Coordinates of C-alpha atoms in Angstrom, one line a residue:
Chain A
M1 CA -141.7 19.3 14.9
T2 CA -144.5 20.1 12.5
A3 CA -147.4 21.9 14.0
T4 CA -149.3 21.9 10.6
I5 CA -151.3 25.1 11.0
T6 CA -154.3 25.7 8.7
L7 CA -155.8 29.0 8.9
P8 CA -159.6 29.4 9.0
E9 CA -161.0 32.1 6.7
K10 CA -161.6 34.5 9.6
V11 CA -158.9 34.5 12.2
E12 CA -159.2 35.8 15.7
M13 CA -157.3 39.1 16.2
K14 CA -155.3 39.8 19.4
K15 CA -152.4 42.0 20.5
T16 CA -149.0 40.3 21.0
R17 CA -148.2 42.8 23.8
E18 CA -151.1 41.5 25.7
G19 CA -149.6 38.0 25.6
F20 CA -146.5 39.6 27.2
G21 CA -148.5 41.4 29.9
R22 CA -150.5 38.3 30.8
A23 CA -147.3 36.1 30.9
L24 CA -145.6 38.5 33.3
V25 CA -148.4 38.0 35.8
A26 CA -148.1 34.2 35.5
L27 CA -144.4 34.6 36.0
G28 CA -144.8 36.9 38.9
E29 CA -146.9 34.3 40.6
Q30 CA -144.4 31.5 40.0
D31 CA -141.2 33.3 40.7
P32 CA -140.5 36.0 43.4
R33 CA -137.3 37.0 41.4
I34 CA -139.4 38.6 38.7
V35 CA -139.2 42.4 38.7
V36 CA -140.8 44.6 36.1
L37 CA -139.6 48.0 35.0
V38 CA -141.2 50.5 32.7
G39 CA -140.4 53.8 31.2
D40 CA -143.7 55.6 31.5
L41 CA -145.5 53.2 29.1
S42 CA -147.3 50.9 31.5
E43 CA -150.5 50.4 29.5
S44 CA -148.8 50.6 26.1
T45 CA -146.5 47.7 27.0
M46 CA -149.3 46.1 29.1
V47 CA -147.2 45.7 32.2
H48 CA -150.0 47.4 34.2
F49 CA -151.4 43.9 34.8
F50 CA -148.2 43.0 36.7
A51 CA -148.1 46.4 38.4
E52 CA -151.6 45.9 39.9
K53 CA -150.8 42.5 41.2
F54 CA -147.2 42.9 42.4
P55 CA -146.7 46.6 43.2
E56 CA -143.7 45.9 45.4
R57 CA -141.9 44.4 42.4
F58 CA -142.9 47.0 39.8
I59 CA -140.6 49.9 39.2
Q60 CA -141.7 53.0 37.4
V61 CA -138.6 54.7 35.9
G62 CA -140.1 57.5 34.0
V63 CA -138.8 58.6 30.6
A64 CA -135.2 57.4 31.0
E65 CA -134.5 54.2 29.0
Q66 CA -130.8 54.3 29.6
N67 CA -131.2 54.5 33.3
M68 CA -133.9 51.8 33.2
C69 CA -131.5 49.5 31.4
G70 CA -128.8 50.1 34.0
I71 CA -131.3 49.5 36.9
A72 CA -132.3 46.2 35.3
A73 CA -128.7 45.3 35.2
G74 CA -128.2 46.1 38.9
L75 CA -131.3 44.1 39.8
A76 CA -130.0 41.1 37.7
A77 CA -126.6 41.4 39.4
M78 CA -128.4 40.9 42.7
G79 CA -130.2 37.7 41.4
K80 CA -133.5 39.2 40.2
I81 CA -135.0 38.5 36.8
P82 CA -135.9 42.0 35.6
F83 CA -138.0 42.7 32.5
F84 CA -137.8 46.2 31.3
S85 CA -140.3 47.5 28.8
T86 CA -140.6 50.4 26.5
Y87 CA -141.0 50.9 22.7
G88 CA -138.5 48.9 20.6
A89 CA -137.2 52.1 19.1
F90 CA -136.0 53.3 22.6
A91 CA -135.0 49.9 23.9
S92 CA -132.8 49.0 21.0
C93 CA -131.4 52.4 19.9
R94 CA -131.6 54.7 22.9
A95 CA -130.3 52.1 25.3
A96 CA -128.0 50.3 22.8
D97 CA -124.8 51.2 24.6
Q98 CA -126.2 50.2 28.0
I99 CA -127.4 46.9 26.5
R100 CA -124.0 46.3 25.0
V101 CA -121.6 47.3 27.8
T102 CA -123.5 46.8 31.0
V103 CA -126.0 44.0 30.2
A104 CA -124.5 41.9 27.4
Y105 CA -120.8 42.2 28.2
T106 CA -121.5 41.2 31.8
N107 CA -124.0 38.7 30.5
L108 CA -126.6 39.7 33.0
N109 CA -130.0 38.0 33.2
V110 CA -131.9 41.0 31.9
K111 CA -135.0 40.7 29.8
I112 CA -135.8 43.5 27.3
A113 CA -139.3 43.9 26.0
G114 CA -139.5 46.1 23.0
A115 CA -143.0 46.9 22.1
H116 CA -144.2 48.7 18.9
G117 CA -141.9 46.9 16.5
G118 CA -142.5 47.3 12.8
I119 CA -144.3 49.5 10.3
S120 CA -147.6 48.4 11.7
V121 CA -147.2 50.8 14.5
G122 CA -149.1 53.1 12.2
P123 CA -150.0 56.7 12.8
D124 CA -147.1 57.5 15.1
G125 CA -144.8 57.5 12.2
A126 CA -141.1 56.7 11.6
T127 CA -139.7 57.6 15.0
H128 CA -141.9 55.1 16.8
Q129 CA -141.8 52.3 14.1
A130 CA -138.8 50.3 15.3
M131 CA -137.4 48.4 12.4
E132 CA -133.7 48.0 13.3
E133 CA -133.8 45.9 16.5
I134 CA -132.9 42.6 14.9
S135 CA -129.8 44.0 13.2
I136 CA -128.7 45.8 16.4
I137 CA -129.4 43.2 19.0
R138 CA -128.2 40.2 17.2
S139 CA -124.9 41.8 16.5
I140 CA -124.1 42.0 20.2
P141 CA -122.4 39.0 21.8
N142 CA -124.4 37.1 24.6
M143 CA -127.7 38.5 23.4
S144 CA -130.6 36.3 22.5
M145 CA -133.7 37.6 20.6
I146 CA -137.2 36.3 20.1
V147 CA -139.8 37.8 17.6
P148 CA -143.0 36.0 18.4
C149 CA -145.8 35.9 15.8
D150 CA -149.0 36.2 17.8
Y151 CA -150.6 36.5 21.3
W152 CA -149.9 32.9 22.4
E153 CA -146.4 32.8 21.0
T154 CA -145.6 36.0 22.8
Y155 CA -147.0 34.6 26.0
K156 CA -144.7 31.5 25.6
A157 CA -141.8 33.6 24.5
T158 CA -142.0 35.6 27.7
L159 CA -142.0 32.5 29.9
A160 CA -139.1 31.1 27.8
A161 CA -137.2 34.3 28.2
A162 CA -137.5 34.2 32.0
K163 CA -136.3 30.6 32.0
H164 CA -133.3 31.2 29.8
V165 CA -130.3 32.4 31.9
G166 CA -128.8 35.4 30.0
P167 CA -130.0 38.6 28.3
V168 CA -133.0 38.2 26.0
Y169 CA -134.7 40.8 23.8
I170 CA -138.4 40.1 23.0
R171 CA -139.9 42.1 20.1
F172 CA -143.6 42.6 19.7
G173 CA -146.0 44.9 18.0
R174 CA -148.8 47.3 18.7
E175 CA -151.8 46.2 16.7
D176 CA -154.2 43.3 17.0
V177 CA -152.7 40.6 14.8
P178 CA -154.0 37.3 13.7
V179 CA -153.8 34.5 16.3
V180 CA -152.0 31.8 14.3
T181 CA -151.0 29.5 17.2
G182 CA -152.9 28.1 20.1
E183 CA -152.1 27.5 23.8
H184 CA -150.7 24.1 23.0
T185 CA -148.8 24.8 19.8
P186 CA -145.1 23.6 20.4
F187 CA -142.7 26.4 21.3
A188 CA -139.0 25.9 22.2
F189 CA -136.5 28.7 22.6
G190 CA -133.9 28.6 20.0
R191 CA -135.8 26.3 17.7
G192 CA -137.9 27.2 14.7
E193 CA -141.2 25.4 14.1
V194 CA -142.4 24.1 10.8
F195 CA -145.9 25.3 10.7
A196 CA -146.7 23.8 7.3
E197 CA -144.9 21.3 5.1
G198 CA -143.9 21.9 1.5
R199 CA -141.5 20.6 -1.1
D200 CA -140.6 23.4 -3.5
L201 CA -139.4 26.1 -1.3
T202 CA -139.4 27.3 2.3
L203 CA -140.9 30.5 3.6
I204 CA -139.1 31.6 6.8
A205 CA -140.8 34.3 8.8
C206 CA -141.0 35.9 12.2
G207 CA -143.5 38.2 13.9
V208 CA -146.7 39.0 12.1
M209 CA -145.2 37.9 8.8
V210 CA -145.7 34.3 9.8
Y211 CA -149.4 34.9 9.2
E212 CA -148.7 36.4 5.9
A213 CA -146.5 33.5 5.0
L214 CA -149.2 31.0 5.8
R215 CA -151.6 33.0 3.6
A216 CA -149.0 33.1 0.8
R217 CA -148.7 29.4 1.0
E218 CA -152.4 29.0 0.2
T219 CA -152.0 31.2 -2.9
L220 CA -148.9 29.4 -4.0
A221 CA -150.7 26.1 -3.7
T222 CA -153.2 27.3 -6.2
L223 CA -150.3 28.0 -8.5
G224 CA -148.9 24.6 -8.1
I225 CA -146.1 25.6 -5.8
S226 CA -145.7 23.7 -2.5
A227 CA -144.3 25.9 0.2
R228 CA -143.0 24.9 3.6
V229 CA -143.6 27.6 6.3
V230 CA -141.2 28.0 9.1
D231 CA -141.9 30.1 12.1
L232 CA -138.4 31.3 13.1
H233 CA -139.4 33.1 16.3
T234 CA -135.9 32.8 17.9
V235 CA -133.7 35.0 15.7
K236 CA -130.7 34.4 17.9
P237 CA -129.5 31.8 18.7
I238 CA -130.7 30.8 15.3
D239 CA -131.9 27.3 14.4
R240 CA -129.1 26.5 11.9
E241 CA -130.1 22.9 11.6
L242 CA -133.7 23.6 10.5
I243 CA -132.5 26.3 8.1
A244 CA -129.9 24.2 6.5
R245 CA -132.3 21.2 6.3
S246 CA -135.0 23.4 4.7
A247 CA -132.5 24.7 2.1
R248 CA -131.4 21.1 1.3
E249 CA -134.9 19.7 1.2
T250 CA -136.7 22.5 -0.7
G251 CA -133.8 24.2 -2.6
A252 CA -135.1 27.8 -2.2
I253 CA -135.9 30.2 0.5
V254 CA -138.0 33.3 1.0
T255 CA -137.7 35.2 4.3
A256 CA -140.3 37.6 5.5
E257 CA -140.0 40.2 8.3
E258 CA -141.5 43.5 9.4
H259 CA -138.0 45.0 9.7
Q260 CA -135.2 46.6 7.7
V261 CA -133.7 44.3 5.1
N262 CA -130.1 45.1 6.3
G263 CA -129.1 42.7 9.0
G264 CA -132.5 41.4 9.9
L265 CA -134.0 38.0 9.8
G266 CA -133.2 37.5 6.1
G267 CA -129.6 38.4 6.7
A268 CA -129.4 36.0 9.6
V269 CA -130.9 33.2 7.6
A270 CA -128.7 34.0 4.6
E271 CA -125.6 33.7 6.9
V272 CA -126.5 30.1 7.6
V273 CA -127.6 29.3 4.0
V274 CA -124.5 30.6 2.3
Q275 CA -122.2 28.6 4.6
Q276 CA -124.2 25.4 4.9
S277 CA -126.3 24.9 1.8
P278 CA -126.4 27.7 -0.7
V279 CA -129.7 28.0 -2.5
P280 CA -131.5 31.0 -4.1
M281 CA -133.0 33.3 -1.6
E282 CA -135.3 36.3 -1.7
L283 CA -135.8 38.7 1.2
V284 CA -139.2 40.3 1.9
A285 CA -138.5 43.2 4.3
V286 CA -138.5 47.0 4.5
Q287 CA -136.1 48.1 1.8
D288 CA -133.8 50.4 3.7
R289 CA -136.1 53.3 4.3
F290 CA -137.9 55.0 7.2
G291 CA -141.6 54.5 7.9
Q292 CA -144.3 57.1 7.9
S293 CA -147.7 57.8 9.3
G294 CA -150.7 55.9 8.1
K295 CA -153.1 53.2 8.9
P296 CA -151.3 49.9 9.8
A297 CA -153.0 48.1 7.0
E298 CA -152.1 50.6 4.3
L299 CA -148.6 50.8 5.5
M300 CA -148.1 47.0 5.3
D301 CA -149.4 47.2 1.8
A302 CA -147.3 50.2 0.8
F303 CA -144.1 48.7 2.3
G304 CA -144.6 45.4 0.5
L305 CA -145.2 43.3 3.6
R306 CA -148.2 41.3 2.5
A307 CA -148.8 37.7 1.5
K308 CA -149.0 38.9 -2.1
D309 CA -145.4 40.2 -1.8
I310 CA -144.3 36.9 -0.4
V311 CA -145.9 35.2 -3.4
V312 CA -144.1 37.4 -5.9
A313 CA -140.8 36.7 -4.1
A314 CA -141.6 33.0 -4.1
Q315 CA -142.2 33.0 -7.9
K316 CA -138.9 34.9 -8.3
V317 CA -136.9 32.5 -6.3
M318 CA -138.6 29.5 -8.0
E319 CA -137.4 31.0 -11.4
R320 CA -133.9 31.2 -10.1
K321 CA -134.1 27.7 -8.7
R322 CA -135.2 26.4 -12.1
A323 CA -132.5 28.3 -13.9
R324 CA -130.0 26.5 -11.7
G325 CA -131.4 23.2 -12.9
Chain B
M1 CA -86.9 55.8 53.5
S2 CA -87.9 52.7 51.8
S3 CA -90.6 51.1 53.9
A4 CA -90.3 47.4 54.1
A5 CA -92.5 45.5 51.8
P6 CA -95.4 44.0 53.9
G7 CA -95.1 40.4 54.8
A8 CA -97.6 37.6 54.4
A9 CA -99.2 38.3 57.8
E10 CA -100.0 41.8 57.0
L11 CA -101.4 41.0 53.7
E12 CA -103.5 38.3 55.2
A13 CA -104.9 40.8 57.7
A14 CA -106.1 42.9 54.7
H15 CA -107.9 40.0 53.2
R16 CA -110.3 39.4 56.1
S17 CA -114.1 39.4 55.4
G18 CA -116.4 42.1 56.8
R19 CA -115.7 45.8 57.4
L20 CA -112.0 46.3 58.3
E21 CA -112.5 49.7 59.9
W22 CA -108.8 50.3 59.8
P23 CA -107.5 53.4 61.7
V24 CA -106.2 56.4 59.8
E25 CA -102.6 55.6 60.2
R26 CA -102.9 52.2 58.6
L27 CA -105.1 53.5 55.9
T28 CA -102.5 56.2 55.1
A29 CA -99.8 53.5 54.8
K30 CA -102.0 51.3 52.6
A31 CA -102.8 54.3 50.3
L32 CA -99.1 54.7 49.8
D33 CA -98.9 51.0 48.7
I34 CA -101.7 51.5 46.4
R35 CA -99.9 54.4 44.7
R36 CA -96.8 52.2 44.4
D37 CA -98.8 49.5 42.8
I38 CA -100.4 51.9 40.4
V39 CA -97.1 53.3 39.1
T40 CA -95.5 49.9 39.0
L41 CA -98.2 48.2 37.1
L42 CA -98.4 51.1 34.6
S43 CA -94.6 51.0 34.2
K44 CA -94.8 47.3 33.4
S45 CA -97.9 47.6 31.1
Q46 CA -96.8 50.8 29.3
T47 CA -100.6 51.3 28.7
G48 CA -103.4 52.7 30.8
H49 CA -104.5 55.7 32.8
S50 CA -102.3 57.4 35.5
G51 CA -104.0 60.5 36.7
G52 CA -107.4 59.3 37.9
P53 CA -106.2 56.2 39.6
L54 CA -103.8 58.3 41.7
S55 CA -106.5 60.8 42.6
C56 CA -108.8 58.0 43.7
A57 CA -106.2 56.3 45.9
D58 CA -107.0 57.8 49.2
F59 CA -110.7 57.6 49.3
G60 CA -110.5 54.3 47.5
T61 CA -108.3 52.9 50.3
A62 CA -110.7 54.3 52.9
L63 CA -113.6 52.6 51.0
F64 CA -112.0 49.2 50.7
F65 CA -110.1 49.1 54.0
H66 CA -112.6 50.9 56.3
E67 CA -116.0 51.2 55.0
L68 CA -117.0 48.3 52.8
N69 CA -118.5 45.1 54.2
I70 CA -117.1 42.5 51.8
D71 CA -115.5 39.1 51.6
P72 CA -112.8 39.1 49.0
A73 CA -112.5 35.3 49.2
N74 CA -116.1 35.0 48.4
P75 CA -117.0 37.9 46.1
R76 CA -120.7 36.9 45.9
W77 CA -121.0 36.7 49.7
P78 CA -124.8 37.3 50.2
E79 CA -124.2 39.8 53.0
R80 CA -121.8 42.0 51.0
D81 CA -122.1 45.7 50.3
Y82 CA -122.0 46.6 46.6
W83 CA -119.2 48.8 45.2
H84 CA -118.9 49.9 41.6
F85 CA -116.5 52.2 39.8
S86 CA -118.5 53.8 37.1
I87 CA -115.3 55.3 35.8
G88 CA -114.0 52.0 34.3
H89 CA -110.8 53.6 33.0
V90 CA -109.3 53.9 36.5
T91 CA -108.6 50.1 36.5
P92 CA -105.1 50.6 37.9
V93 CA -106.6 51.7 41.2
I94 CA -109.5 49.3 41.1
Y95 CA -107.3 46.3 40.5
S96 CA -104.8 47.5 43.1
L97 CA -107.5 47.9 45.7
M98 CA -108.9 44.5 44.9
A99 CA -105.6 42.8 45.0
E100 CA -104.4 44.4 48.2
R101 CA -107.8 43.5 49.7
G102 CA -107.5 39.9 48.6
Y103 CA -109.7 39.4 45.6
F104 CA -106.8 38.0 43.5
P105 CA -103.0 37.7 43.8
L106 CA -100.9 40.9 43.6
R107 CA -98.9 39.4 40.8
D108 CA -101.9 39.7 38.5
L109 CA -101.4 43.4 38.5
M110 CA -98.2 42.8 36.5
K111 CA -100.4 41.4 33.7
F112 CA -102.6 44.5 33.5
R113 CA -104.0 44.9 29.9
T114 CA -102.2 41.9 28.5
F115 CA -103.7 39.0 26.5
E116 CA -102.8 36.4 29.1
G117 CA -104.0 38.3 32.2
H118 CA -107.5 38.7 33.5
A119 CA -107.1 42.4 34.2
Q120 CA -108.7 44.0 31.2
G121 CA -108.2 47.6 30.2
H122 CA -111.7 48.3 31.6
P123 CA -113.3 46.2 34.4
S124 CA -114.9 43.0 33.0
A125 CA -117.2 40.8 35.1
H126 CA -116.4 37.9 32.7
D127 CA -112.7 38.0 33.4
T128 CA -112.0 39.4 36.9
P129 CA -113.4 37.7 40.1
G130 CA -115.1 40.4 42.1
I131 CA -116.1 42.7 39.3
E132 CA -119.8 42.2 39.4
V133 CA -120.8 44.4 36.5
S134 CA -118.6 45.4 33.6
A135 CA -117.9 49.1 33.0
G136 CA -116.1 51.3 30.6
S137 CA -118.7 53.4 28.8
L138 CA -119.1 56.5 31.1
G139 CA -122.3 57.4 32.8
Q140 CA -123.7 54.0 33.4
G141 CA -122.6 53.0 36.9
L142 CA -125.0 55.0 39.0
S143 CA -128.0 53.4 37.2
V144 CA -126.6 49.9 38.0
C145 CA -126.2 51.0 41.6
N146 CA -129.9 52.2 41.6
G147 CA -130.8 48.7 40.5
V148 CA -128.8 47.1 43.2
A149 CA -130.3 49.4 45.7
M150 CA -133.9 48.6 44.6
G151 CA -133.1 44.9 44.7
A152 CA -131.9 45.3 48.3
R153 CA -135.1 47.2 49.2
I154 CA -137.3 44.5 47.6
D155 CA -135.4 41.9 49.7
H156 CA -135.3 44.0 52.9
H157 CA -131.5 43.5 52.8
P158 CA -129.3 45.9 54.8
R159 CA -126.8 46.1 51.9
R160 CA -125.1 49.5 51.3
I161 CA -124.1 50.6 47.8
Y162 CA -121.2 52.7 46.8
C163 CA -120.7 54.2 43.3
V164 CA -117.5 56.0 42.3
M165 CA -118.0 58.6 39.5
G166 CA -115.7 61.0 37.8
D167 CA -116.1 64.7 37.4
G168 CA -115.9 64.6 33.6
E169 CA -118.4 61.8 33.8
Q170 CA -120.9 64.3 35.1
Q171 CA -121.3 65.6 31.6
E172 CA -123.1 62.3 30.7
G173 CA -126.9 62.7 30.7
Q174 CA -127.5 59.3 32.1
I175 CA -125.9 60.4 35.4
W176 CA -128.7 62.8 35.9
E177 CA -131.4 60.3 34.9
A178 CA -130.0 58.1 37.6
A179 CA -129.6 60.9 40.1
M180 CA -133.3 61.8 39.7
F181 CA -134.3 58.2 40.2
A182 CA -132.3 57.6 43.4
A183 CA -133.8 60.7 45.0
H184 CA -137.3 59.9 43.9
Y185 CA -137.1 56.5 45.5
R186 CA -135.2 57.8 48.5
L187 CA -132.4 55.4 48.2
D188 CA -130.5 56.3 51.4
H189 CA -128.5 53.1 51.4
L190 CA -126.8 54.5 48.2
C191 CA -123.7 56.6 48.4
G192 CA -122.1 58.2 45.4
I193 CA -118.5 59.4 45.5
I194 CA -117.2 61.8 42.9
D195 CA -113.5 62.0 42.2
Y196 CA -113.5 65.8 41.7
N197 CA -110.0 66.1 40.2
H198 CA -111.0 68.9 37.9
K199 CA -109.3 67.4 34.9
Q200 CA -110.4 65.2 31.9
I201 CA -108.6 63.9 28.9
D202 CA -108.8 67.1 26.8
G203 CA -108.0 69.5 29.6
D204 CA -109.6 71.3 32.6
V205 CA -113.2 70.3 33.2
E206 CA -114.3 73.9 33.4
D207 CA -112.7 74.5 30.0
I208 CA -114.1 71.5 28.3
M209 CA -117.6 71.5 29.6
G210 CA -118.1 73.1 33.0
V211 CA -119.8 71.1 35.7
K212 CA -119.9 73.9 38.3
P213 CA -121.6 74.5 40.7
L214 CA -121.4 70.7 41.1
A215 CA -122.6 70.5 44.7
D216 CA -125.6 72.7 44.0
K217 CA -126.5 70.5 41.0
W218 CA -126.7 67.4 43.3
R219 CA -128.5 69.4 46.0
S220 CA -131.1 70.5 43.5
F221 CA -131.6 66.8 42.6
N222 CA -132.5 66.2 46.3
W223 CA -129.3 64.4 47.3
N224 CA -127.6 64.8 50.6
V225 CA -124.3 66.4 49.5
I226 CA -121.1 66.0 51.5
E227 CA -118.0 67.9 50.4
C228 CA -114.5 66.9 51.6
D229 CA -110.8 66.9 50.7
G230 CA -110.4 63.7 48.9
H231 CA -106.9 63.2 50.2
D232 CA -107.6 63.8 53.8
I233 CA -108.4 60.3 55.2
P234 CA -110.0 61.5 58.5
G235 CA -112.3 63.8 56.5
I236 CA -113.2 61.0 54.1
L237 CA -114.1 58.7 57.1
R238 CA -116.2 61.4 58.5
S239 CA -117.9 61.8 55.2
F240 CA -118.7 58.0 54.9
A241 CA -120.1 58.2 58.5
A242 CA -122.3 61.2 57.6
A243 CA -123.6 59.4 54.5
R244 CA -124.4 56.3 56.6
A245 CA -126.2 58.3 59.2
H246 CA -128.3 60.3 56.7
G247 CA -131.8 58.9 56.2
G248 CA -134.4 59.5 53.6
R249 CA -132.1 60.6 50.8
P250 CA -129.1 59.2 48.8
S251 CA -125.8 60.8 49.7
V252 CA -123.0 62.0 47.4
I253 CA -119.5 62.6 48.6
I254 CA -117.8 65.2 46.4
A255 CA -114.2 64.4 47.0
D256 CA -112.0 67.3 46.0
T257 CA -108.8 65.7 44.6
V258 CA -105.7 66.4 42.5
M259 CA -105.2 64.3 39.4
G260 CA -101.9 62.4 39.6
R261 CA -101.7 63.1 43.3
G262 CA -98.5 61.6 44.8
V263 CA -96.3 61.9 41.8
S264 CA -94.8 65.5 41.6
Y265 CA -94.6 65.7 37.8
M266 CA -98.1 64.3 37.2
A267 CA -99.9 66.3 39.9
D268 CA -102.7 68.5 38.5
D269 CA -101.6 67.9 34.9
Y270 CA -104.4 66.7 32.6
R271 CA -101.9 65.3 30.1
W272 CA -101.4 62.5 32.6
H273 CA -105.1 61.5 32.5
G274 CA -104.7 58.7 29.9
K275 CA -101.1 57.7 29.6
P276 CA -98.6 55.6 31.6
P277 CA -95.2 56.8 32.8
K278 CA -92.2 55.6 30.7
P279 CA -89.9 53.3 32.7
D280 CA -87.5 56.0 33.7
Q281 CA -90.3 58.3 34.7
A282 CA -91.9 55.5 36.7
E283 CA -88.6 55.0 38.5
T284 CA -88.6 58.7 39.4
A285 CA -92.1 58.4 40.7
L286 CA -91.5 55.3 42.7
Q287 CA -88.4 57.0 44.3
E288 CA -90.7 59.8 45.3
L289 CA -93.1 57.1 46.8
G290 CA -90.2 55.7 48.8
T291 CA -89.5 52.6 46.8
S292 CA -88.1 51.5 43.4
Y293 CA -89.4 49.5 40.5
A294 CA -87.1 46.6 41.3
E295 CA -88.3 46.5 44.9
W296 CA -92.0 47.0 44.3
S297 CA -92.4 44.8 41.3
A298 CA -90.6 42.0 43.3
R299 CA -93.2 42.5 46.0
L300 CA -96.0 42.2 43.6
L301 CA -94.6 39.1 41.9
A302 CA -94.0 37.4 45.3
H303 CA -97.7 37.4 46.2

């Protein structure tokens, strides 16, 4: 499905994590099985909305992410739909063994909300800028993973995660980010969305980089390059059909993610491309380095995660495409 | 003094749903069967742990054949108590208890750790009916039991929850995160059992990384601590009753045991933590346990 998203000059800004927090309240009203756990980060992860409304189904675990993951597993084993929330760095790394052995191996219906993903976390610096979650989580069997691009998509991803039976990791950020989608923009778990059509290459992005890709498309158009933009919110299970089709139809791909280049979205897309329809690819991502303190905007610039970086990558991939004839 | 292999009627009696509340004499006989199962299946598989399973055999039998409210024919029976071995490596005793209680046929024990059997090296919910949450990485089980206990509280369900831990496992930090949580939320329907056999793979627990004073540690975490001889079945039953009667705090039973208990040459020897007896060693062990490999493997394969 093509949503055809055209950005206005000034875009509304809103936090993805607020979409998560609001969706939890909606879920809590619909389904008594929803239980929310937090590791001393109620307001940061915005689960305080749920806590106020459903105190009997809210569990404060304190600073103990491994324990929290296990508790969520036990709740899921008893038929609950637990969401546990903390920063992505702690959810994906601190509790990685608990996710692997207790949650994923058992295939329990646990939902993991990793806030503060990406370099845009800003002043907290490298320890709190989670940039490895995609690589870690997608390598674990039975795990699914969604990296929504904005407030509304996070809202929908949270509802979709609750509906999907099995463990799901949702990654969202800290900052206000451009609202690209609307309440009625199509969203289906496991399926990418074409946000804008194009002939010459495909920009495949997740998270806040979807906005940057849409902006890059505008610039590329002025250079006579027609770029398709795909919002690949579900990183696993990945939409192989859409990726292969985009490779075939446009002949070149640039991926963009606010995440390490090793094993992230770009790697996941490349795995499909090389097997199904090899075309030139460029990967816009963090180049195997830790983050640092700074303002979110200056970090996005410094780490090469802007529309202009996507444009450069697109020009490179177009050269390679032309060289192939 | 070979005791006759139990017939179908006796096996069936062990498969009933609900709490069996067997008397001491019957539990003692069943614990002997469990030890025979453990040695026989390890002799067959030639892979797996010997020491811990044997130290868990007595309180494990008391748990499965006296204390737990379960229905082996219907492992997800809504009324059930929840049991969990956080020490996933003691699968020989876990599977033996499960099979003797009726979760799956005894013959499955003879396919322990094989490609064609369901009985994985460490318990797998995906493979074995009745294993609810997989385990194998130490330190994680008490957290799972916390979650089950919180779920029961949300549902106002009278379920009791039992978590078997190891003494070496007490070295894992997550145990103490979980201990803090259970006391904070006053999970008095949760009962931990520690197989305090004083040994771990590399040697004596106190030499490797001391856990003493273990009871004081748990007391300081605001748990109701019950200490007992983990091979004295009447004492174990009294401990379960005390845990059940205690309100307002979770209970932990520190069961003082002997690694490899029941097999003379294994007893109290850490080198038997993680290896199986060779067939001739197993035969010696089974003779000590009043049977033979031929007799006991035939019994397992017949059911």
